[in-house]
XYZ file of C-alpha atoms in Angstrom:
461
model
C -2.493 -26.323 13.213
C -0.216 -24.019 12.009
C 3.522 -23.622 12.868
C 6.226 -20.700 12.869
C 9.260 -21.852 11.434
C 12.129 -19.327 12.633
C 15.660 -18.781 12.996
C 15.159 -17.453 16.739
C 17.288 -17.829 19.386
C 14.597 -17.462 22.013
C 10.938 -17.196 22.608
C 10.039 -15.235 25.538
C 6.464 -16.074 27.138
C 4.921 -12.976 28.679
C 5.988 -9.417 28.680
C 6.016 -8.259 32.237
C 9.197 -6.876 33.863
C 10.829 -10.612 33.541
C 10.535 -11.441 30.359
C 11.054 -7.569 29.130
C 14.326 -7.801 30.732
C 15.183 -10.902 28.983
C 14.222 -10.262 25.673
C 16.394 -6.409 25.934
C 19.210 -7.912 27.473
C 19.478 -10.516 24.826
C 18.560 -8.210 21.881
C 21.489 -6.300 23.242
C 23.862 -9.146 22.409
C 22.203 -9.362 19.193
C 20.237 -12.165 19.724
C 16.680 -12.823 17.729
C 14.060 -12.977 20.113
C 10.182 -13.268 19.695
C 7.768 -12.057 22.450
C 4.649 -14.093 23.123
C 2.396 -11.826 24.586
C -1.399 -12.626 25.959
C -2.316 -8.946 25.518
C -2.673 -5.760 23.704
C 0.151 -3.677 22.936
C -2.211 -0.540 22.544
C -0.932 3.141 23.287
C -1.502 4.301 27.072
C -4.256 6.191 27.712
C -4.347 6.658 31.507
C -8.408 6.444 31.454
C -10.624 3.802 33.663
C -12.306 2.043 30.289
C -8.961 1.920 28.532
C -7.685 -0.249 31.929
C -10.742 -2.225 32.337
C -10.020 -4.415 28.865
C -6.430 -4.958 30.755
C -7.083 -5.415 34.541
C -10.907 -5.424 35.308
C -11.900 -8.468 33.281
C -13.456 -11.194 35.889
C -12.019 -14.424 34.657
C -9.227 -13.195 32.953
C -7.612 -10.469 34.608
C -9.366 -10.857 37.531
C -10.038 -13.880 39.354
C -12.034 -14.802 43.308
C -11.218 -16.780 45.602
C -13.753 -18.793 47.841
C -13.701 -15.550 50.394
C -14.389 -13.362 48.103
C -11.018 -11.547 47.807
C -10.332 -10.945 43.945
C -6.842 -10.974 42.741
C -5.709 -8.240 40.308
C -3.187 -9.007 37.358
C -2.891 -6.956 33.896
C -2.839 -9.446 31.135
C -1.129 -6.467 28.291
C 2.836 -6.147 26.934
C 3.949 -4.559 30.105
C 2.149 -7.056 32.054
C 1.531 -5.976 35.675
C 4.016 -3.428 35.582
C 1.664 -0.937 33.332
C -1.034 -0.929 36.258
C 1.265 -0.735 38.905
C 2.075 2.555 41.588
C 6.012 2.288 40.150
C 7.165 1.845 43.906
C 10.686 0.416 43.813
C 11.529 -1.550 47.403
C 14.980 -3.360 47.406
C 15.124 -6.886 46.570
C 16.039 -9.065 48.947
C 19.319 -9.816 48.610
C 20.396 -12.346 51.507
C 17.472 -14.251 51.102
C 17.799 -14.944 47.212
C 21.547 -15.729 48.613
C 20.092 -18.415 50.915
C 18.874 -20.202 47.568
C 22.283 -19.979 45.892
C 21.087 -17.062 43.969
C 23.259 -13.995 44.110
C 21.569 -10.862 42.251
C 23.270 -8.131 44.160
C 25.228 -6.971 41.158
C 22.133 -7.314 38.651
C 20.664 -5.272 41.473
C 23.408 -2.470 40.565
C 23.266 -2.964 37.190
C 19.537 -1.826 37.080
C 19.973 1.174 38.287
C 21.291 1.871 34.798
C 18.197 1.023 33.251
C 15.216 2.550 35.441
C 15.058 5.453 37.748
C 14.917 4.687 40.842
C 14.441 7.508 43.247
C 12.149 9.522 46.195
C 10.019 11.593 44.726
C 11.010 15.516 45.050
C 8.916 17.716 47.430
C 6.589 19.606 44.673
C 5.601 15.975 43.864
C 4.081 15.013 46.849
C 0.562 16.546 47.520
C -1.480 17.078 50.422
C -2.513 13.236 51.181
C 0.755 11.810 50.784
C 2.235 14.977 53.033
C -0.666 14.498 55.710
C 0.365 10.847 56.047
C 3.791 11.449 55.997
C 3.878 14.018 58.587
C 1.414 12.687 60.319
C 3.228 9.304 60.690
C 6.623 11.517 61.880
C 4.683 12.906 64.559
C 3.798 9.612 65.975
C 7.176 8.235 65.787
C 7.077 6.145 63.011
C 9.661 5.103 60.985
C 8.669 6.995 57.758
C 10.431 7.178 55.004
C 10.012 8.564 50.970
C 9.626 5.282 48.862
C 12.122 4.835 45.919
C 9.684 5.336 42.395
C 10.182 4.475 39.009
C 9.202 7.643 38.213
C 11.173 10.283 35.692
C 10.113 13.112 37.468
C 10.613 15.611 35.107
C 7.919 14.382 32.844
C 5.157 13.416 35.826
C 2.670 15.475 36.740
C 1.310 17.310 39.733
C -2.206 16.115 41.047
C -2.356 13.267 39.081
C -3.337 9.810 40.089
C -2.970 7.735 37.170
C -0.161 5.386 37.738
C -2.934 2.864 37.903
C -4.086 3.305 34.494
C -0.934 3.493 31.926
C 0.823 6.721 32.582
C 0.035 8.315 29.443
C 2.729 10.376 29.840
C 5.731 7.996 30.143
C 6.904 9.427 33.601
C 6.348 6.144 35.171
C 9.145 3.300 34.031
C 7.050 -0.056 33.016
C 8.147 -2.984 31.369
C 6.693 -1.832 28.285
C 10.099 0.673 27.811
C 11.985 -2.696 27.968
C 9.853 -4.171 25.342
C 10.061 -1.465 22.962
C 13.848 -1.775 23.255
C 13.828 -5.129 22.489
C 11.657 -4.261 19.584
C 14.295 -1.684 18.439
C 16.598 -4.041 18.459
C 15.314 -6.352 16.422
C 12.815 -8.489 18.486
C 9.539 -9.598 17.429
C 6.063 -9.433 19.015
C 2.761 -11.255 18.440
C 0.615 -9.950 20.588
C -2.806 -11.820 21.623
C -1.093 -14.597 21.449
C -1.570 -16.732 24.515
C 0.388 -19.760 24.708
C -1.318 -23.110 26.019
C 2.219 -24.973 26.237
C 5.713 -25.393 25.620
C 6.477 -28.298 23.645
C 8.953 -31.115 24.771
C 11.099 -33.544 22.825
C 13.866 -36.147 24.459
C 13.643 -33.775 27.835
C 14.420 -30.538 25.664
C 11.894 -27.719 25.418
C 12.112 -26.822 21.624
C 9.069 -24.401 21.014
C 5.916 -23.672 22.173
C 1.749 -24.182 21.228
C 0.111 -20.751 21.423
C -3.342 -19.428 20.099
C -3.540 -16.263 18.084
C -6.838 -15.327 16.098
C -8.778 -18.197 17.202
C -5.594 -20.530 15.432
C -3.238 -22.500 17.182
C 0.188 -22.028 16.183
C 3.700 -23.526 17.077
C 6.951 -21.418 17.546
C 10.614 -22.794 17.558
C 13.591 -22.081 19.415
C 16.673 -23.541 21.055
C 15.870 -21.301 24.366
C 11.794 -20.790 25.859
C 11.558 -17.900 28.738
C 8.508 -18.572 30.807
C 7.608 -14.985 31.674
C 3.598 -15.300 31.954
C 3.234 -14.141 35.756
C 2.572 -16.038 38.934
C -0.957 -17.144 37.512
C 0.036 -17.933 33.990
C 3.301 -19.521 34.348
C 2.463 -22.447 36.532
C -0.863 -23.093 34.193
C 1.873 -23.436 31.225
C 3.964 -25.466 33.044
C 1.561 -27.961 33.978
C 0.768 -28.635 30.294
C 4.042 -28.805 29.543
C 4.499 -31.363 31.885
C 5.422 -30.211 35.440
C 2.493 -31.103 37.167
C 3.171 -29.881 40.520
C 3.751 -26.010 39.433
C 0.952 -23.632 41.146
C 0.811 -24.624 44.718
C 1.837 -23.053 48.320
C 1.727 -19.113 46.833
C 1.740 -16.009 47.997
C -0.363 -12.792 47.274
C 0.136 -9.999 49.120
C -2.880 -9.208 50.628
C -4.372 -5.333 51.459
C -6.989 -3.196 52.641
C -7.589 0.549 52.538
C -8.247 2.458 55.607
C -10.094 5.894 54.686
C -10.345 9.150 56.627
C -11.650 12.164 55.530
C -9.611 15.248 56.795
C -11.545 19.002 56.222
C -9.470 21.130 54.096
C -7.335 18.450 52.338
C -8.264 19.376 49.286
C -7.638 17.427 45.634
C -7.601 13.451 46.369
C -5.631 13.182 43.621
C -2.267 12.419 44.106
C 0.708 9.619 43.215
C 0.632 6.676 45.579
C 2.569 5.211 47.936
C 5.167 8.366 48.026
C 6.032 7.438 51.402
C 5.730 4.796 53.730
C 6.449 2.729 57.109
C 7.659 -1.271 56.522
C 7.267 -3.293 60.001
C 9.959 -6.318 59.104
C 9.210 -8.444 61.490
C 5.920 -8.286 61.500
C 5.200 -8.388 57.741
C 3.336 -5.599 57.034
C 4.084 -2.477 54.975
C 1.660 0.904 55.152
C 1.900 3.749 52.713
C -0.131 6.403 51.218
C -2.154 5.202 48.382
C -4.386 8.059 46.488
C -6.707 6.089 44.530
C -8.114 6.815 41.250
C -11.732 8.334 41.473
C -13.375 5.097 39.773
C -11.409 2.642 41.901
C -12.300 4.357 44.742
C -16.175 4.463 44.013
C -15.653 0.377 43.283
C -14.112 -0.392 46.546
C -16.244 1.614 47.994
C -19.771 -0.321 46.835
C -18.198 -3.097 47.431
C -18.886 -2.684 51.001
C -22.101 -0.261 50.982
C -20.265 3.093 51.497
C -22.721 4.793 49.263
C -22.266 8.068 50.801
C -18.653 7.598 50.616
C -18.312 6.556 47.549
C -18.952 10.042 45.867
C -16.530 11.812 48.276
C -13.124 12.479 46.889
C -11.764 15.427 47.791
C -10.595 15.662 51.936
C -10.080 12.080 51.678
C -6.990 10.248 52.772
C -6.304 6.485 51.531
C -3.563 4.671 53.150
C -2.595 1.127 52.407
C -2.065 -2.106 54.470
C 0.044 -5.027 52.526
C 1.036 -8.138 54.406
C 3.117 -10.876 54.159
C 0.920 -13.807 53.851
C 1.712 -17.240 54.131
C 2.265 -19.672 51.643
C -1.162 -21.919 51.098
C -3.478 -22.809 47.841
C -3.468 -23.641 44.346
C -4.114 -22.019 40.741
C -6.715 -24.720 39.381
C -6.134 -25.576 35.706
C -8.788 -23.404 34.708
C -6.904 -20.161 36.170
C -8.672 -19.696 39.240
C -6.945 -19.201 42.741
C -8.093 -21.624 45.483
C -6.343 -19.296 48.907
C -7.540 -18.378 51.874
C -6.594 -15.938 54.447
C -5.365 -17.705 57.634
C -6.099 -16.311 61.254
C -2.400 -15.212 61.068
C -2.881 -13.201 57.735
C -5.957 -11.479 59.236
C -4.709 -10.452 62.031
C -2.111 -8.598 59.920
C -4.507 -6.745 58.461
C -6.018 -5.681 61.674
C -2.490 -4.954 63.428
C -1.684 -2.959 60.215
C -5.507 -1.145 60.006
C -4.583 0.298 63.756
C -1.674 1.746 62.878
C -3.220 3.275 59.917
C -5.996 4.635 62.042
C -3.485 6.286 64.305
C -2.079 8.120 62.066
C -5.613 9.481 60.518
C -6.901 10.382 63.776
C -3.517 12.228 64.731
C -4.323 14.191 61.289
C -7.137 14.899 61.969
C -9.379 12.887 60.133
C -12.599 11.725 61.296
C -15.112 9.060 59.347
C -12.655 6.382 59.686
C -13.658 3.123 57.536
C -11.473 -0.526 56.180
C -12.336 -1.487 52.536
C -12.552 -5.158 51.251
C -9.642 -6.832 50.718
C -8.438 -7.169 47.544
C -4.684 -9.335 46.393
C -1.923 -8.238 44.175
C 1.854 -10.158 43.500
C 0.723 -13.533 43.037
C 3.985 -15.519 43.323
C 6.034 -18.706 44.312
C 3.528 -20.992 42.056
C 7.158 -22.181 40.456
C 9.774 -22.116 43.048
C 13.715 -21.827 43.084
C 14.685 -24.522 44.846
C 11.651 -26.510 44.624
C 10.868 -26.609 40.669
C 13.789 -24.619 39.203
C 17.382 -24.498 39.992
C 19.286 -21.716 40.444
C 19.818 -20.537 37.389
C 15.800 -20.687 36.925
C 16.064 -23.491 34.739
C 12.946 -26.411 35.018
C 13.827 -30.242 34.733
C 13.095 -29.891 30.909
C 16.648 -28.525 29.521
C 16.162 -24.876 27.291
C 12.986 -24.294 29.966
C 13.486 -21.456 31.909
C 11.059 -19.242 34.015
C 11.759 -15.484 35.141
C 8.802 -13.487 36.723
C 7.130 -13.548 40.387
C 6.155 -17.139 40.267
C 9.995 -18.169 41.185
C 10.504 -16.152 44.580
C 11.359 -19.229 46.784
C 9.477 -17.853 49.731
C 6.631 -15.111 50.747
C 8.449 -11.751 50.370
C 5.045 -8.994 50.820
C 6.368 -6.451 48.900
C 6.611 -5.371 45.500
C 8.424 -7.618 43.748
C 9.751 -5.600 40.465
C 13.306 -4.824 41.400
C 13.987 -8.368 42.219
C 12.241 -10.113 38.654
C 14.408 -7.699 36.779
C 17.387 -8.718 38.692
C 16.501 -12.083 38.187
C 15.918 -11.123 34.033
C 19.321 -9.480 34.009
C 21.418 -12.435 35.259
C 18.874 -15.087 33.620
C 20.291 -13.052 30.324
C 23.387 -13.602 31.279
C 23.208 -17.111 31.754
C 21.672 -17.710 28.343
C 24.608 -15.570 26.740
C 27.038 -17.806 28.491
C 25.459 -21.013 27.865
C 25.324 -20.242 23.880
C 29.080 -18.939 24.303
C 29.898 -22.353 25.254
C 27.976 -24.002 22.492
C 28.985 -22.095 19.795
C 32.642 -23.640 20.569
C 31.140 -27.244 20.231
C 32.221 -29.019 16.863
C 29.239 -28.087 15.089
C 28.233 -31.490 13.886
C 27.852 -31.996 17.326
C 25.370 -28.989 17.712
C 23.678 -30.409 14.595
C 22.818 -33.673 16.291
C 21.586 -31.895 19.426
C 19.245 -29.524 18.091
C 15.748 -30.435 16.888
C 14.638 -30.287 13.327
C 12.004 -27.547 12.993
C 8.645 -28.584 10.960
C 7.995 -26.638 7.901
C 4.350 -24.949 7.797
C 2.523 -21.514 7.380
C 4.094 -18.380 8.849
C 1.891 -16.688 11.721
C 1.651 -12.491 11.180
C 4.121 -10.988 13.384
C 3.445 -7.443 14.745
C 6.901 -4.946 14.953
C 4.935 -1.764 15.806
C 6.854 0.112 18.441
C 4.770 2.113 21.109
């Protein structure tokens, strides 16, 4: 085994929008930080085979449950956030509130950081308008989605949110990461850490695997930022046994119609949209790539539908689902749907059929279901307190697994909330130590072992 010894002041697991924000926010303040990350930290290409390494791995990035309903992640320095449609809902303020978490200036604060914005007129193509008007008509309550989209840089009739922007028009956590790495952080990346290492109830590094090697890594601060899949899986071999139970997912569908004289399918997704509170289900546009399309398509014998693109109008159906399951220690997701959660997706499916029949559309079909946002596997409230600190003192956790309840929409705005005032906290917290007679601080911190340095990668994308 082979150790890292290091003069960091963190280690930040993962590099999805939680531990991004972290690791900038603390670089900021001149702290060292080194990023743990499971993935590549290659350029953006905005193809299908450069996302399938990433997001299309069964296993890895991918895993089933028993009904068939695979759950999506992207296991890269971005995390999730590089595959994602860059749709920016409000976090929920009150409820994070009703756990003694208040993020509503954090919430402020990030508008700083990330655009956050409708998308202007000439951005939205034919789909996205058909739905959109389509859904006025009816008397929905429609409404242009907030995107973390620089609009001057994105393109018309392009649908490749889903596969890297290659031309940095759509925020990820990645531009977080790099200005970490500016600022002096570190990054290993396919490095995939097994567990954090405890001594006297103090977290004081971590156990990761890099190049077929296991390594160790010290610091007086660990960030937990590996996702709602990865994070509990950590946790429990670090110790807290009951991480990676009750979740949430998010489930969807696709309902398709195909409307003569749409024209280009391509277009950016979820432009605009309709969220039913109280019933938990949101429905937006959602232009698919071509070679997602053709996948969800086989999946449920559209063969003749498969190869139609153009004409076509996705729209999506997320739903709240309710908290049930496990991640097994092997990384798989034991969930299934209840009656309620289905019948969500059928509620949600009519509305979406209204509005393509009121379009126009005819050929009306449902695709598979398929699960994105895995969270809650490591509650506040239930396994972290409200600073998102675990029983283990210097063990904190900031991504999707902390959201204390089901929340069934995207969760991005929240996480880097919750980075921004975990950042805080950590500032504060070494404030206060550095004031401590210092052969106090001596006796409390953990000798670090001496051994062979691991590479560490600095490249800036």
């Amino acid at each position: 085994m082979k150790g890292l010894k290091t003069d960091f002041d963190a280690i930040v697991v993962g590099s999805g929008p939680g531990g991004a924000t972290v690791a900038k926010d603390l670089t900021l303040k001149g702290k060292k930080v080194l990023i743990l990350e499971w993935g590549d930290n290659d350029p953006k290409k905005g193809t299908f085979f450069s996302t399938v390494p990433r997001a299309f791995i069964p296993g890895k990035s991918v895993v089933m449950t028993k009904q068939a309903l695979p759950v999506v992640r992207a296991i890269t320095t971005g995390g999730s956030s590089v595959i994602f449609c860059g749709t920016a809902f409000a976090p929920p303020i009150d409820m994070f509130k009703s756990y003694g978490v208040d993020i509503s200036v954090e919430a402020e604060e990030m508008k700083a950081d990330v655009p956050m914005a409708p998308l202007p007129d000439e951005l939205m193509n034919a789909g996205p308008r058909a739905f959109y008007e389509s859904a006025g008509d009816l008397g929905y309550d429609v409404h242009k989605l907030n995107k973390f989209i620089y609009p001057s840089k994105c393109k018309t009739k392009c649908q490749l949110c889903m596969y890297g922007c290659p031309y940095g028009a759509k925020w990820d956590a990645r531009h977080f990461v790099n200005q970490a790495l500016e600022n002096g952080a570190r990054i290993i990346t396919h490095a995939k850490v097994e567990r954090v290492l405890i001594e006297n109830k103090k977290a004081v590094g971590v156990e990761y695997k890099h190049n077929k090697e296991i390594y160790r890594a010290y610091a007086p601060k660990i960030i937990v930022a590996a996702g709602g899949i990865g994070s509990p899986l950590i946790l429990r071999q670090s110790g807290i046994r009951s991480a990676g139970y009750d979740f949430f997912f998010d489930p969807l569908v696709f309902v398709y119609g195909k409307i003569k004289g749409l024209g280009n399918g391509k277009a950016i997704p979820m432009s605009s949209g309709v969220h039913f509170e109280e019933d938990g289900i949101v429905m937006t546009d959602f232009n698919l790539p071509r070679m997602m399309k053709i996948g969800f398509d086989l999946e449920i014998l559209k063969l003749k539908q498969a190869f139609e693109y153009a004409d076509v109008l996705p729209i999506m159906i997320k739903v709240k689902d309710e908290l049930a399951g496990e991640v097994t220690n092997n990384g798989w997701v034991k969930k299934n749907l209840t009656k309620a959660d289905k019948q969500k997706l059928d509620k949600g499916s009519e509305h979406a059929k209204r509005i393509l029949i009121n379009a126009g559309a005819t050929d009306i079909y449902r695709s598979w279901k398929v699960a994105a946002h895995p969270g809650g596997t490591v509650k506040i409230g239930e396994l972290l307190d409200t600073n998102l600190k675990t029983k283990f003192d210097n063990l904190y956790v900031c991504d999707c697994s902390v959201m204390p309840q089901e929340w069934g929409l995207p969760p991005t705005t929240s996480i880097i909330a919750l980075g921004k005032r975990l950042a805080k906290h950590l500032l504060a917290a070494d404030q206060v130590t550095q004031k401590k007679d210092p052969a106090v601080v001596a006796a409390e911190q953990t000798p670090i072992e001496e051994s062979m340095e691991a590479p560490l990668a600095t490249a800036v994308n």
